């Protein structure tokens, strides 16, 4: 099953690859089951949208997407996030949802406010 999680992370990483100012990283929190999480770091000044605006847009969209609670927060539970980091957990995703999440995040990161 760990391989499935990594495939989901890789698909999301590929979706945002090449986006201006975006850096990605996969981490495995040092708690419980060590499922990989995908960190998407970006410069809101360059992108033209804040972390909270992305969270709100994903939540309000259809389908609604909820990011890990560590999104936009200080490091917690072994996840090295900060104010400009989206934290995508993949452990509850159903087949195909990784592609939807990756595309929606890419769309938000590539539009100008």
PDB file of C-alpha atoms in Angstrom:
ATOM      1  CA  UNK A   1       0.000   0.000   0.000  1.00  0.00           C
ATOM      2  CA  UNK A   2       2.915   2.377   0.668  1.00  0.00           C
ATOM      3  CA  UNK A   3       3.700   2.263  -3.064  1.00  0.00           C
ATOM      4  CA  UNK A   4       0.154   3.457  -3.846  1.00  0.00           C
ATOM      5  CA  UNK A   5       0.619   6.432  -1.538  1.00  0.00           C
ATOM      6  CA  UNK A   6       3.889   7.350  -3.216  1.00  0.00           C
ATOM      7  CA  UNK A   7       2.264   7.115  -6.662  1.00  0.00           C
ATOM      8  CA  UNK A   8      -0.395   9.595  -5.523  1.00  0.00           C
ATOM      9  CA  UNK A   9       2.249  11.988  -4.209  1.00  0.00           C
ATOM     10  CA  UNK A  10       4.242  11.667  -7.436  1.00  0.00           C
ATOM     11  CA  UNK A  11       1.197  12.423  -9.585  1.00  0.00           C
ATOM     12  CA  UNK A  12       0.427  15.591  -7.597  1.00  0.00           C
ATOM     13  CA  UNK A  13       4.090  16.649  -7.776  1.00  0.00           C
ATOM     14  CA  UNK A  14       4.069  16.188 -11.549  1.00  0.00           C
ATOM     15  CA  UNK A  15       0.936  18.337 -11.848  1.00  0.00           C
ATOM     16  CA  UNK A  16       2.618  21.379 -10.259  1.00  0.00           C
ATOM     17  CA  UNK A  17       6.096  20.791 -11.674  1.00  0.00           C
ATOM     18  CA  UNK A  18       7.480  23.781 -13.548  1.00  0.00           C
ATOM     19  CA  UNK A  19       5.144  26.288 -11.914  1.00  0.00           C
ATOM     20  CA  UNK A  20       6.961  29.555 -11.168  1.00  0.00           C
ATOM     21  CA  UNK A  21       8.358  29.741  -7.607  1.00  0.00           C
ATOM     22  CA  UNK A  22       6.943  26.320  -6.652  1.00  0.00           C
ATOM     23  CA  UNK A  23       9.114  23.758  -4.881  1.00  0.00           C
ATOM     24  CA  UNK A  24       7.856  20.364  -3.804  1.00  0.00           C
ATOM     25  CA  UNK A  25       8.969  17.816  -1.269  1.00  0.00           C
ATOM     26  CA  UNK A  26       7.658  14.519   0.024  1.00  0.00           C
ATOM     27  CA  UNK A  27       7.857  13.886   3.754  1.00  0.00           C
ATOM     28  CA  UNK A  28       6.838  11.034   6.006  1.00  0.00           C
ATOM     29  CA  UNK A  29       5.648  12.316   9.375  1.00  0.00           C
ATOM     30  CA  UNK A  30       7.276  10.646  12.342  1.00  0.00           C
ATOM     31  CA  UNK A  31       3.928   9.631  13.790  1.00  0.00           C
ATOM     32  CA  UNK A  32       1.649   6.637  13.418  1.00  0.00           C
ATOM     33  CA  UNK A  33       1.845   5.085   9.961  1.00  0.00           C
ATOM     34  CA  UNK A  34       4.429   7.333   8.248  1.00  0.00           C
ATOM     35  CA  UNK A  35       2.227   7.863   5.177  1.00  0.00           C
ATOM     36  CA  UNK A  36       3.935  10.283   2.761  1.00  0.00           C
ATOM     37  CA  UNK A  37       2.631  13.828   2.567  1.00  0.00           C
ATOM     38  CA  UNK A  38       3.343  16.183  -0.287  1.00  0.00           C
ATOM     39  CA  UNK A  39       4.567  19.700   0.538  1.00  0.00           C
ATOM     40  CA  UNK A  40       4.047  22.408  -2.068  1.00  0.00           C
ATOM     41  CA  UNK A  41       5.966  25.569  -1.205  1.00  0.00           C
ATOM     42  CA  UNK A  42       5.478  28.784  -3.140  1.00  0.00           C
ATOM     43  CA  UNK A  43       5.990  32.539  -3.039  1.00  0.00           C
ATOM     44  CA  UNK A  44       2.567  34.223  -2.782  1.00  0.00           C
ATOM     45  CA  UNK A  45       4.042  37.476  -4.116  1.00  0.00           C
ATOM     46  CA  UNK A  46       5.039  35.715  -7.334  1.00  0.00           C
ATOM     47  CA  UNK A  47       1.939  33.524  -7.627  1.00  0.00           C
ATOM     48  CA  UNK A  48      -0.551  36.234  -6.662  1.00  0.00           C
ATOM     49  CA  UNK A  49      -2.528  34.118  -4.193  1.00  0.00           C
ATOM     50  CA  UNK A  50      -2.050  33.238  -0.514  1.00  0.00           C
ATOM     51  CA  UNK A  51      -2.109  29.868   1.165  1.00  0.00           C
ATOM     52  CA  UNK A  52      -5.411  30.678   2.849  1.00  0.00           C
ATOM     53  CA  UNK A  53      -6.975  31.758  -0.451  1.00  0.00           C
ATOM     54  CA  UNK A  54      -5.954  28.431  -1.971  1.00  0.00           C
ATOM     55  CA  UNK A  55      -7.380  26.522   1.007  1.00  0.00           C
ATOM     56  CA  UNK A  56     -10.672  28.429   0.738  1.00  0.00           C
ATOM     57  CA  UNK A  57     -10.903  27.952  -3.019  1.00  0.00           C
ATOM     58  CA  UNK A  58     -10.232  24.214  -2.809  1.00  0.00           C
ATOM     59  CA  UNK A  59     -12.774  23.847  -0.022  1.00  0.00           C
ATOM     60  CA  UNK A  60     -15.448  25.831  -1.907  1.00  0.00           C
ATOM     61  CA  UNK A  61     -14.898  24.026  -5.226  1.00  0.00           C
ATOM     62  CA  UNK A  62     -16.582  20.947  -6.590  1.00  0.00           C
ATOM     63  CA  UNK A  63     -15.538  18.484  -5.482  1.00  0.00           C
ATOM     64  CA  UNK A  64     -14.534  20.070  -2.207  1.00  0.00           C
ATOM     65  CA  UNK A  65     -10.881  19.412  -1.358  1.00  0.00           C
ATOM     66  CA  UNK A  66      -9.535  19.613   2.168  1.00  0.00           C
ATOM     67  CA  UNK A  67      -5.787  19.942   2.735  1.00  0.00           C
ATOM     68  CA  UNK A  68      -3.905  18.692   5.781  1.00  0.00           C
ATOM     69  CA  UNK A  69      -4.459  20.951   8.842  1.00  0.00           C
ATOM     70  CA  UNK A  70      -0.715  21.716   8.863  1.00  0.00           C
ATOM     71  CA  UNK A  71      -1.170  23.761   5.668  1.00  0.00           C
ATOM     72  CA  UNK A  72       0.093  27.287   6.279  1.00  0.00           C
ATOM     73  CA  UNK A  73       1.195  26.418   9.823  1.00  0.00           C
ATOM     74  CA  UNK A  74       4.446  26.011  11.721  1.00  0.00           C
ATOM     75  CA  UNK A  75       6.051  22.558  11.715  1.00  0.00           C
ATOM     76  CA  UNK A  76       3.901  20.064  13.571  1.00  0.00           C
ATOM     77  CA  UNK A  77       3.821  16.269  13.856  1.00  0.00           C
ATOM     78  CA  UNK A  78       6.998  15.957  11.811  1.00  0.00           C
ATOM     79  CA  UNK A  79       5.628  17.957   8.873  1.00  0.00           C
ATOM     80  CA  UNK A  80       7.985  20.882   8.120  1.00  0.00           C
ATOM     81  CA  UNK A  81       5.369  23.353   6.879  1.00  0.00           C
ATOM     82  CA  UNK A  82       5.305  27.139   7.074  1.00  0.00           C
ATOM     83  CA  UNK A  83       2.983  30.001   6.084  1.00  0.00           C
ATOM     84  CA  UNK A  84       3.595  29.377   2.363  1.00  0.00           C
ATOM     85  CA  UNK A  85       3.278  25.603   2.306  1.00  0.00           C
ATOM     86  CA  UNK A  86       0.355  23.494   1.137  1.00  0.00           C
ATOM     87  CA  UNK A  87       0.338  20.078   2.819  1.00  0.00           C
ATOM     88  CA  UNK A  88      -1.426  17.393   0.817  1.00  0.00           C
ATOM     89  CA  UNK A  89      -2.215  14.153   2.611  1.00  0.00           C
ATOM     90  CA  UNK A  90      -2.884  11.239   0.285  1.00  0.00           C
ATOM     91  CA  UNK A  91      -3.851   8.395   2.604  1.00  0.00           C
ATOM     92  CA  UNK A  92      -7.631   8.822   2.251  1.00  0.00           C
ATOM     93  CA  UNK A  93      -7.706   9.451  -1.507  1.00  0.00           C
ATOM     94  CA  UNK A  94      -9.688   7.156  -3.744  1.00  0.00           C
ATOM     95  CA  UNK A  95      -8.406   6.188  -7.211  1.00  0.00           C
ATOM     96  CA  UNK A  96      -8.315   9.226  -9.506  1.00  0.00           C
ATOM     97  CA  UNK A  97      -8.629  11.806  -6.753  1.00  0.00           C
ATOM     98  CA  UNK A  98      -4.891  12.515  -6.859  1.00  0.00           C
ATOM     99  CA  UNK A  99      -5.254  13.755 -10.450  1.00  0.00           C
ATOM    100  CA  UNK A 100      -8.146  16.025  -9.476  1.00  0.00           C
ATOM    101  CA  UNK A 101      -6.234  17.477  -6.516  1.00  0.00           C
ATOM    102  CA  UNK A 102      -3.086  18.017  -8.585  1.00  0.00           C
ATOM    103  CA  UNK A 103      -4.954  19.760 -11.400  1.00  0.00           C
ATOM    104  CA  UNK A 104      -6.962  22.008  -9.061  1.00  0.00           C
ATOM    105  CA  UNK A 105      -3.832  23.083  -7.172  1.00  0.00           C
ATOM    106  CA  UNK A 106      -1.963  23.702 -10.437  1.00  0.00           C
ATOM    107  CA  UNK A 107      -4.833  25.845 -11.710  1.00  0.00           C
ATOM    108  CA  UNK A 108      -4.740  27.990  -8.572  1.00  0.00           C
ATOM    109  CA  UNK A 109      -0.957  28.320  -8.616  1.00  0.00           C
ATOM    110  CA  UNK A 110      -0.853  29.371 -12.258  1.00  0.00           C
ATOM    111  CA  UNK A 111      -3.601  31.975 -12.302  1.00  0.00           C
ATOM    112  CA  UNK A 112      -2.888  35.594 -11.519  1.00  0.00           C
ATOM    113  CA  UNK A 113      -5.118  37.222  -8.919  1.00  0.00           C
TER     114      UNK A 113
END
